[in-house]
Coordinates of C-alpha atoms in Angstrom, one line a residue:
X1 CA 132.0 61.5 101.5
X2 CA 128.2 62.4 100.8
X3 CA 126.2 60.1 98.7
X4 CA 123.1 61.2 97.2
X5 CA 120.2 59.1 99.1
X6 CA 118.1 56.2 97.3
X7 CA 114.6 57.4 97.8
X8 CA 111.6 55.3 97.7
X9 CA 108.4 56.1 95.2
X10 CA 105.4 57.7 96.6
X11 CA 102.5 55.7 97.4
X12 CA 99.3 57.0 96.3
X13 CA 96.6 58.6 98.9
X14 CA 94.1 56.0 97.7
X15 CA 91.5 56.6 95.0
X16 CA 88.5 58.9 96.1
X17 CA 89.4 60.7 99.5
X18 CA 88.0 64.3 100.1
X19 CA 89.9 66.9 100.4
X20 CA 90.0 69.7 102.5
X21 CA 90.4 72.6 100.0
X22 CA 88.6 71.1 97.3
X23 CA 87.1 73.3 94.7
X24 CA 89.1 76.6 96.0
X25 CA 91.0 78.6 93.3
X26 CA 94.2 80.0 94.4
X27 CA 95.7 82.9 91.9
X28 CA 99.2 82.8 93.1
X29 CA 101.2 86.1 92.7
X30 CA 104.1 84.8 94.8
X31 CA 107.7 84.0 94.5
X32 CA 110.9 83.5 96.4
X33 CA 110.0 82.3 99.9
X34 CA 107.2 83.1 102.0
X35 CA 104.1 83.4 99.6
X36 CA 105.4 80.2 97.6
X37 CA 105.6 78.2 101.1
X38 CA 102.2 79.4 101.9
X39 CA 100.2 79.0 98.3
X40 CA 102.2 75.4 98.4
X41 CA 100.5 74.4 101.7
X42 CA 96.9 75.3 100.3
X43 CA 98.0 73.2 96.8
X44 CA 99.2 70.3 99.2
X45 CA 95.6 69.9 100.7
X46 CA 93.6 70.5 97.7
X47 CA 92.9 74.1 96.1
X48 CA 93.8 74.2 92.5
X49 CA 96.8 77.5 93.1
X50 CA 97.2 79.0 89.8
X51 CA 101.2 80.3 89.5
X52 CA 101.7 83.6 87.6
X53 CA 105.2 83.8 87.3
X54 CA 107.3 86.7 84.6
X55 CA 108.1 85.2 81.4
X56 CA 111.5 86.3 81.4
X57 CA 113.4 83.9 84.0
X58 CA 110.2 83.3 86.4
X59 CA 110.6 83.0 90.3
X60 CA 113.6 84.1 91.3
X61 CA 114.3 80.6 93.0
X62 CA 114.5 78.4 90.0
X63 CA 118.1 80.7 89.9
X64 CA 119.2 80.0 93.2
X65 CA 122.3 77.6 93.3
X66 CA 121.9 75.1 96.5
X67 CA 121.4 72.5 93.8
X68 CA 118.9 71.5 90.5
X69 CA 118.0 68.2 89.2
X70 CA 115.9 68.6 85.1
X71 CA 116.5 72.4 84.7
X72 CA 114.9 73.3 88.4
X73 CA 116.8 74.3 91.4
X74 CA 116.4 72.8 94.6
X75 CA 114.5 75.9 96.0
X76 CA 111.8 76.4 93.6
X77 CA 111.4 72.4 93.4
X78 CA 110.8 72.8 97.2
X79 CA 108.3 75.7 97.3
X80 CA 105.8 74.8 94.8
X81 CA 104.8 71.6 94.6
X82 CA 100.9 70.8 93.2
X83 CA 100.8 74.1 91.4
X84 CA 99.7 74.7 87.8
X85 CA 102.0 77.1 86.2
X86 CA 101.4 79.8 84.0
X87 CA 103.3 83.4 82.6
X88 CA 101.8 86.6 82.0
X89 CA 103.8 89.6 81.4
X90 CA 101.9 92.2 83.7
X91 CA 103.7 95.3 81.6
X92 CA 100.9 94.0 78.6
X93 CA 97.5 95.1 78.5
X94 CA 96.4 92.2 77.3
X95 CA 98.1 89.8 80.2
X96 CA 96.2 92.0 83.0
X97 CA 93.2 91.5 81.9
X98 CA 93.8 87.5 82.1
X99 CA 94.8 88.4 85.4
X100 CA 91.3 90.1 86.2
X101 CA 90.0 87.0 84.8
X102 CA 91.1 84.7 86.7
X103 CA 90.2 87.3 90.1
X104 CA 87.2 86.5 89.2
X105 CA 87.0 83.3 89.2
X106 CA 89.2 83.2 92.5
X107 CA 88.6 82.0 96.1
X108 CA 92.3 83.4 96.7
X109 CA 94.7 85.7 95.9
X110 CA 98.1 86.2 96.9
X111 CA 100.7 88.4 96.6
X112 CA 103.9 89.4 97.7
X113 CA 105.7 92.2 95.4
X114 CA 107.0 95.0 96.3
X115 CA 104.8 98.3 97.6
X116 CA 103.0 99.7 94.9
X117 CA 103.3 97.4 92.4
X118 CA 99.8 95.4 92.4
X119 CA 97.9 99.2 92.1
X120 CA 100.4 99.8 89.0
X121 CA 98.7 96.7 87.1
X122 CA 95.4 97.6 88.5
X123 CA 95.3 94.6 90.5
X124 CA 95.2 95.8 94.5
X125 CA 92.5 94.8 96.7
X126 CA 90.6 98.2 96.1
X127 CA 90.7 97.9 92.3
X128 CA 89.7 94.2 92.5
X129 CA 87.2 93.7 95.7
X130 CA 83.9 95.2 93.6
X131 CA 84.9 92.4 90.9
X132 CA 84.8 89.7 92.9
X133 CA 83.1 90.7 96.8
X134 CA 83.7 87.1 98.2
X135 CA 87.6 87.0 97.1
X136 CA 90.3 86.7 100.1
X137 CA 93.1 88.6 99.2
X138 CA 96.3 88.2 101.0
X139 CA 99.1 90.6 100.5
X140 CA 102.7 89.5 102.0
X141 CA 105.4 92.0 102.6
X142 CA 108.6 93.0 104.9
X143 CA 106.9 95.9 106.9
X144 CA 103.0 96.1 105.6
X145 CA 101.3 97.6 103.3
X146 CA 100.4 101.1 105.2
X147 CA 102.3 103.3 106.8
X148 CA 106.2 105.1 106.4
X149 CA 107.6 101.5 106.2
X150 CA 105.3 100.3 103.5
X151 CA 107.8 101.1 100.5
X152 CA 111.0 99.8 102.2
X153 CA 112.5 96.4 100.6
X154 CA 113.5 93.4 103.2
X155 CA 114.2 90.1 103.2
X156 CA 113.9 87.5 106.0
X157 CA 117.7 88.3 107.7
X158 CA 117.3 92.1 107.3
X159 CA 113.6 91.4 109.7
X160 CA 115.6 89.0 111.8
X161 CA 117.8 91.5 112.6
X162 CA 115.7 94.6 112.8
X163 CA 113.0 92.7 115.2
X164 CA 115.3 91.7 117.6
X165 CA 115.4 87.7 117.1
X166 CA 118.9 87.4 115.3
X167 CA 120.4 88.7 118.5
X168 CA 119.0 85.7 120.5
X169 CA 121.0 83.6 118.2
X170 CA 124.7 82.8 118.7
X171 CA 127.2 82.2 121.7
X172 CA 127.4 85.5 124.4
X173 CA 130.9 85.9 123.5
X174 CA 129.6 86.0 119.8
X175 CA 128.2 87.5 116.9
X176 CA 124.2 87.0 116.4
X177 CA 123.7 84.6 113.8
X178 CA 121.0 84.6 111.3
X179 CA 119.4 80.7 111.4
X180 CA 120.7 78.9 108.4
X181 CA 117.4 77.8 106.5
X182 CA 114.9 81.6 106.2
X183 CA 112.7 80.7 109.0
X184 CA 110.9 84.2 109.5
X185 CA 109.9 83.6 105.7
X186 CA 108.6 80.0 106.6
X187 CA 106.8 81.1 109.3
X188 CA 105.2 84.1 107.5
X189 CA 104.2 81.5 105.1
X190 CA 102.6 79.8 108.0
X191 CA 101.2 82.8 109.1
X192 CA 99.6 83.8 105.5
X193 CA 98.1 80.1 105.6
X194 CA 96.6 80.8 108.7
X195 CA 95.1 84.2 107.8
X196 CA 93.3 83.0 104.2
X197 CA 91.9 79.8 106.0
X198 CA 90.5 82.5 109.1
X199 CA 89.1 85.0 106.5
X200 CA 87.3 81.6 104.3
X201 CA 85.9 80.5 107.4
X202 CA 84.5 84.2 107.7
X203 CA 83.8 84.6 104.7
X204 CA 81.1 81.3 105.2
X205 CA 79.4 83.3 107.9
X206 CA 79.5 86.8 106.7
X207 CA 79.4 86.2 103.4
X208 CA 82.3 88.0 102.3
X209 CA 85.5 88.3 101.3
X210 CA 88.8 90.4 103.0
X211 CA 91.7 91.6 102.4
X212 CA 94.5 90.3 105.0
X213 CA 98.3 91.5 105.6
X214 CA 101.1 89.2 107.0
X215 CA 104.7 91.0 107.6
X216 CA 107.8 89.4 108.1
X217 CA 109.2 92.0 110.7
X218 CA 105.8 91.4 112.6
X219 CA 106.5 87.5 112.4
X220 CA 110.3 87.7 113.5
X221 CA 109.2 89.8 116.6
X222 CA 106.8 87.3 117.4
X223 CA 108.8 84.5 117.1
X224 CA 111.0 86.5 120.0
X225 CA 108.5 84.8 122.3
X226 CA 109.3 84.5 125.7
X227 CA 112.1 86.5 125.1
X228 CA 110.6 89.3 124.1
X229 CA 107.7 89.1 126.7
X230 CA 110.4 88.8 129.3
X231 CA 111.7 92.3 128.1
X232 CA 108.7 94.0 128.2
X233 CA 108.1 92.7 132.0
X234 CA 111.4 93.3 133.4
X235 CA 113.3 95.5 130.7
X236 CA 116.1 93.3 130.7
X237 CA 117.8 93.3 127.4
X238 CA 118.3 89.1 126.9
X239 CA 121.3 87.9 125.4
X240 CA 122.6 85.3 123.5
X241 CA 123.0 82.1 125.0
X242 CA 124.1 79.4 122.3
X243 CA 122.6 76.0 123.0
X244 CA 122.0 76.7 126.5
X245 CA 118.6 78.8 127.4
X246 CA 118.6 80.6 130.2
X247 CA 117.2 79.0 133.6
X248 CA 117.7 75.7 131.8
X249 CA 121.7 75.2 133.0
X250 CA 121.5 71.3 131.7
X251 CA 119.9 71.9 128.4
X252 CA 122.6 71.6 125.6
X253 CA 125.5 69.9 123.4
X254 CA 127.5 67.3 125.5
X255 CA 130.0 65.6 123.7
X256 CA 130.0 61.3 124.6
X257 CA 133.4 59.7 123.6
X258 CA 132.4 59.2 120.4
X259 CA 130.1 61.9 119.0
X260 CA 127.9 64.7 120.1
X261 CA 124.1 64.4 121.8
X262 CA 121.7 67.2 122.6
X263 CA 119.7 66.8 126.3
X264 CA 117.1 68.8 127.2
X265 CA 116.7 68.2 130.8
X266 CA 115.0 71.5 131.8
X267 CA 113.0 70.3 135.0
X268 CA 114.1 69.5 138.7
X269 CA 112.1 66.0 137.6
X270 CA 113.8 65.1 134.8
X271 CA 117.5 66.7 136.5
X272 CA 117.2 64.3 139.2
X273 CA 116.4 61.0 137.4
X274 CA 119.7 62.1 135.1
X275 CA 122.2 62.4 137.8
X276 CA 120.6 59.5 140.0
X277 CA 119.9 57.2 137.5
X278 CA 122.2 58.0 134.4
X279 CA 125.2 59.7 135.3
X280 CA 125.4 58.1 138.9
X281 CA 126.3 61.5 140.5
X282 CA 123.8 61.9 143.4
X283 CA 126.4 64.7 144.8
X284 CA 124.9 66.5 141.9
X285 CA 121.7 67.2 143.4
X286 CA 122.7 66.7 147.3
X287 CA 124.8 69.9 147.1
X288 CA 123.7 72.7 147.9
X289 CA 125.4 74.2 144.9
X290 CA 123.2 72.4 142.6
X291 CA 119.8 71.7 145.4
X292 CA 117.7 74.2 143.0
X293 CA 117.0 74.9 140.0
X294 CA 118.2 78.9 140.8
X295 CA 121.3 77.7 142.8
X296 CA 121.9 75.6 139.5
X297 CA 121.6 78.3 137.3
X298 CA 124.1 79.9 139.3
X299 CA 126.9 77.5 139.1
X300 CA 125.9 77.2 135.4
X301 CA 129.5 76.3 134.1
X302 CA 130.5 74.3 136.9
X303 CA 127.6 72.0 136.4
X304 CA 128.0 71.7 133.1
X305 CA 132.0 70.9 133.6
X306 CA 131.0 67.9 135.9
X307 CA 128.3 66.4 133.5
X308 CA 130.4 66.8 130.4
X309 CA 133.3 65.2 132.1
X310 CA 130.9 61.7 132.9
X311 CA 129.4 62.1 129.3
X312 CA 133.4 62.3 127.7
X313 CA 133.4 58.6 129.9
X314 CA 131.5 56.3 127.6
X315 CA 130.0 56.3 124.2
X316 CA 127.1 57.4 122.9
X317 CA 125.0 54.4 122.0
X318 CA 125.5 53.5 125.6
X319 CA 124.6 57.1 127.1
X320 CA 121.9 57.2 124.5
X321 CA 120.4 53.6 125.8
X322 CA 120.7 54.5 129.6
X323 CA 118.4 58.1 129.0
X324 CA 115.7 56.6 127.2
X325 CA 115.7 53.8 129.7
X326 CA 114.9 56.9 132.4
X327 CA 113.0 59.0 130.2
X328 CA 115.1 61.8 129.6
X329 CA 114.7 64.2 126.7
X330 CA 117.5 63.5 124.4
X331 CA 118.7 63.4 121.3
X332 CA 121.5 62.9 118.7
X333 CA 123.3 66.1 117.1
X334 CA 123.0 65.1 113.2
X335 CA 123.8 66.6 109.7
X336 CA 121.1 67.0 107.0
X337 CA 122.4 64.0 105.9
X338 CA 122.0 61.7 109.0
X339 CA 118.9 63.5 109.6
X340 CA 117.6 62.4 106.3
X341 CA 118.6 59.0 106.5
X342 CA 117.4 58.3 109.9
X343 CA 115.1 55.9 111.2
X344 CA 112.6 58.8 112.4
X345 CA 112.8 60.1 108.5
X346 CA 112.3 57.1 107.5
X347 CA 109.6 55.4 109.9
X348 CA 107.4 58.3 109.1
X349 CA 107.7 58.6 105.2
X350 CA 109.3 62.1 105.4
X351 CA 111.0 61.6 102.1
X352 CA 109.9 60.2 98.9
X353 CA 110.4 60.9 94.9
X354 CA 107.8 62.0 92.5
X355 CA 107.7 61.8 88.8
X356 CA 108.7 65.3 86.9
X357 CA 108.8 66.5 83.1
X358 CA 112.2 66.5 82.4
X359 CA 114.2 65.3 85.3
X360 CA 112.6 61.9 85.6
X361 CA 112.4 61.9 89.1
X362 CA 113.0 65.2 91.6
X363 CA 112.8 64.7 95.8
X364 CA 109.7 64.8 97.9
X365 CA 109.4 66.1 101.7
X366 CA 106.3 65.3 102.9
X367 CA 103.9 68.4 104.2
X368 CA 104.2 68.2 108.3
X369 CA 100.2 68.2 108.7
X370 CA 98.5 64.4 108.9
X371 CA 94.6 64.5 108.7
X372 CA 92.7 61.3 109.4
X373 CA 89.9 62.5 106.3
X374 CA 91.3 64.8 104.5
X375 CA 94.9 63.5 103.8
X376 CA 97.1 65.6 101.5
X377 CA 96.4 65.0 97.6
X378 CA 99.1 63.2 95.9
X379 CA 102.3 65.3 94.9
X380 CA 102.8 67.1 91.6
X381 CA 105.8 68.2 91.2
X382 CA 106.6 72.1 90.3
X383 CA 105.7 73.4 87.4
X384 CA 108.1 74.5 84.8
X385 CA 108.3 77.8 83.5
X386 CA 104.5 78.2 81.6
X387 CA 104.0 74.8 81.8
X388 CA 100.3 75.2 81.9
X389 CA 99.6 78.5 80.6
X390 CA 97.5 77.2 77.4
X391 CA 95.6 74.6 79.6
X392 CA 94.4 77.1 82.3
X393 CA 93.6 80.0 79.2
X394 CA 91.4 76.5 77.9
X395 CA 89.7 74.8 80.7
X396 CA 89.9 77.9 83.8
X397 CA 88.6 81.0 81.4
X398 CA 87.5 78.8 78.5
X399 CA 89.4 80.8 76.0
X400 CA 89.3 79.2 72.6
X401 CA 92.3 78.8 70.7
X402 CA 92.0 81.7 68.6
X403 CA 92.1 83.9 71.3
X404 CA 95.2 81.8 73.1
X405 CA 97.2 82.6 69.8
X406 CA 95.8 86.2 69.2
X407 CA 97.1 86.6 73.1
X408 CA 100.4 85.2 72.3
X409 CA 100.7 87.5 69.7
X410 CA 100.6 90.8 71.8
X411 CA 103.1 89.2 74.2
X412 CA 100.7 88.5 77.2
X413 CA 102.9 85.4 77.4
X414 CA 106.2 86.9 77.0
X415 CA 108.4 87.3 73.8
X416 CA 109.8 83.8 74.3
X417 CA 108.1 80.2 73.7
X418 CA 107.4 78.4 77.0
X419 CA 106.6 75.3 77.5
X420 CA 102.7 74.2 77.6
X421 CA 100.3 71.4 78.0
X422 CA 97.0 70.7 79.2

């Protein structure tokens, strides 16, 4: 049976330390996956990311149903750490023009609706760039923002499988498979990160701002790789070819008496020093079945019968202890949960907890980026729907209170109360 893991409290940064975003403004149009994961990554290093989110319900995450801890699902939670939260309803007159206010004020601005729907609320690059000539406006979609693809909807398994990368996925005699967590929205989240910080650093020399575009059907082909270069050399279609690559006839799941482990021994190098020095099978490279790599390659499943049945022999802390001895790439097969509880996870501080409004405590995964100077701020954990919406009115456009309530009144906030604070 699962048990839910004991998870230590955060330790703070230390008092002082730059920052490497410091002093950007963010205004964060995103929601679901890929803009969230990117605006997060900007929060986690320092800008201040402003969240607009719809009154009524907010991101779509916070409904998603993995699991929630205080009111907040485990997606959203995940997604938008270090972010101040606010609601505008972009259907009011009133709630665009806070919109334009803070474009004003903003370093940033991204966006990932649908086609169309920024230039609706007067709040595309064109209608915005003459307000603000140094703002970086990224705009996140499924096929661009130009062309006869610009208006269709997708999601990150509709561009897996349009670009050609779900069908790498999978066993040959198989189905393509989709990857279980939405890595073409992570990446293009990665992607969008990578553009803004390219078009700040241009902006310092051309003084400047731009407006940038990151698809997620453009990411998924890319992330075809070698795969997809390979085609375009030798127009051969490639295949599926489970845990296996192609060319690597070693690389894979073996199974030791007791439990599964993963090798990736993809070199004549590192093939020899496993059959000579692990698996004691010297007729395993003396052969002239298995001499070369390509002669290897060729007797694919034979090879992979003889080294499965010395792996079946013994167990897998032993097999485990003989391939580090020589060096070999290896590694054990785990769940989430032994993944999350292992001494790797835990050696390196993946996973903490971090204080939240009404939950107490929610989970912590540490960003994957170390930096000697400017470390990571300390996490905050997700806003709540609105949580900050009177603060940011206050202290970001320095609207007085009458205003704040006069706004309220005309629904720029949305026809229900919402949570604030400073």
């Amino acid at each position: 049976m699962s048990t839910k893991p004991q998870l230590p409290e955060r330790p703070p940064r230390g008092a002082g330390g730059p920052t490497a975003l410091d002093g950007l403004l963010v205004v964060d149009f995103t929601r679901v996956v890929a803009g969230p994961a990117c605006t997060q990554t900007l929060a986690d290093f320092g800008a201040r990311v402003i969240k607009i989110e719809n009154p009524d319900g907010g991101d779509d995450t916070r409904a998603y149903e993995h699991a929630e801890v205080g009111g907040e699902s485990a997606a959203y939670l995940s997604l938008n750490r270090n972010k101040a939260g606010i609601v505008l309803d972009l259907a009011v007159a009133e709630a665009r023009e806070i919109a334009l206010d803070l474009i004003r004020k903003a370093d940033v601005v991204v966006e990932n609706f649908s086609s169309g729907v920024m230039k609706k609320f007067g709040l595309d690059y064109e209608a915005v760039a003459p307000l603000n000539p140094r703002l970086v406006y990224c705009s996140i979609s499924a096929y661009g923002r130009t062309g006869p693809f610009a208006s269709r909807p997708g999601f990150d398994p509709i561009t897996q499988a349009e670009s050609g990368f779900m069908s790498l996925n999978g066993f040959a005699d198989g189905p393509a498979v989709r990857t279980g967590p939405p890595i073409v929205d992570i990446a293009t989240g990665m992607a969008a990160c990578n553009a803004i910080l390219l078009a700040l650093l241009a902006r310092d020399r051309l003084g400047r701002g731009q407006h940038v575009e990151v698809a997620l059907f453009d990411v998924a082909m890319g992330m075809t790789g070698f795969y997809g270069m390979a085609y375009l050399i030798n127009g051969e279609n490639p295949g599926r070819f489970g845990n296996s690559p192609a060319g690597s006839p070693t690389v894979g799941v073996y199974e030791a008496s007791d439990g599964p482990l993963y090798m990736a021994c993809a070199n004549d190098r590192l093939y020899r020093r496993l059959v000579v020095e692990v698996l004691n099978r010297p007729d395993l490279i003396n052969a002239p079945q298995f001499a070369t790599r390509k002669a290897r390659s060729e007797n694919k499943e034979l090879l992979r019968a003889a080294i499965a049945e010395v792996f079946a022999s013994d167990t897998l802390e032993n097999w485990m202890a003989k391939m580090k001895l020589a060096n070999i790439p290896v590694g054990y097969l785990r769940t989430v949960e032994e993944g999350f509880n292992a001494p790797e996870a835990r050696e390196r501080a993946r996973v903490s907890r971090i204080p939240h409004r009404t939950a107490q405590w929610v989970p912590n995964i540490e960003p994957p980026i170390s930096m000697s100077l400017t470390a990571a701020v300390d996490p905050v954990a997700a806003p709540l729907l609105g949580e900050h919406t009177e603060g940011v009115m206050r202290e970001t456009l320095g609207y007085d209170a009458k205003r704040i309530a006069a706004l309220a009144e005309k629904g720029a906030f949305g026809l229900r109360k919402t949570a604030t604070s400073d």
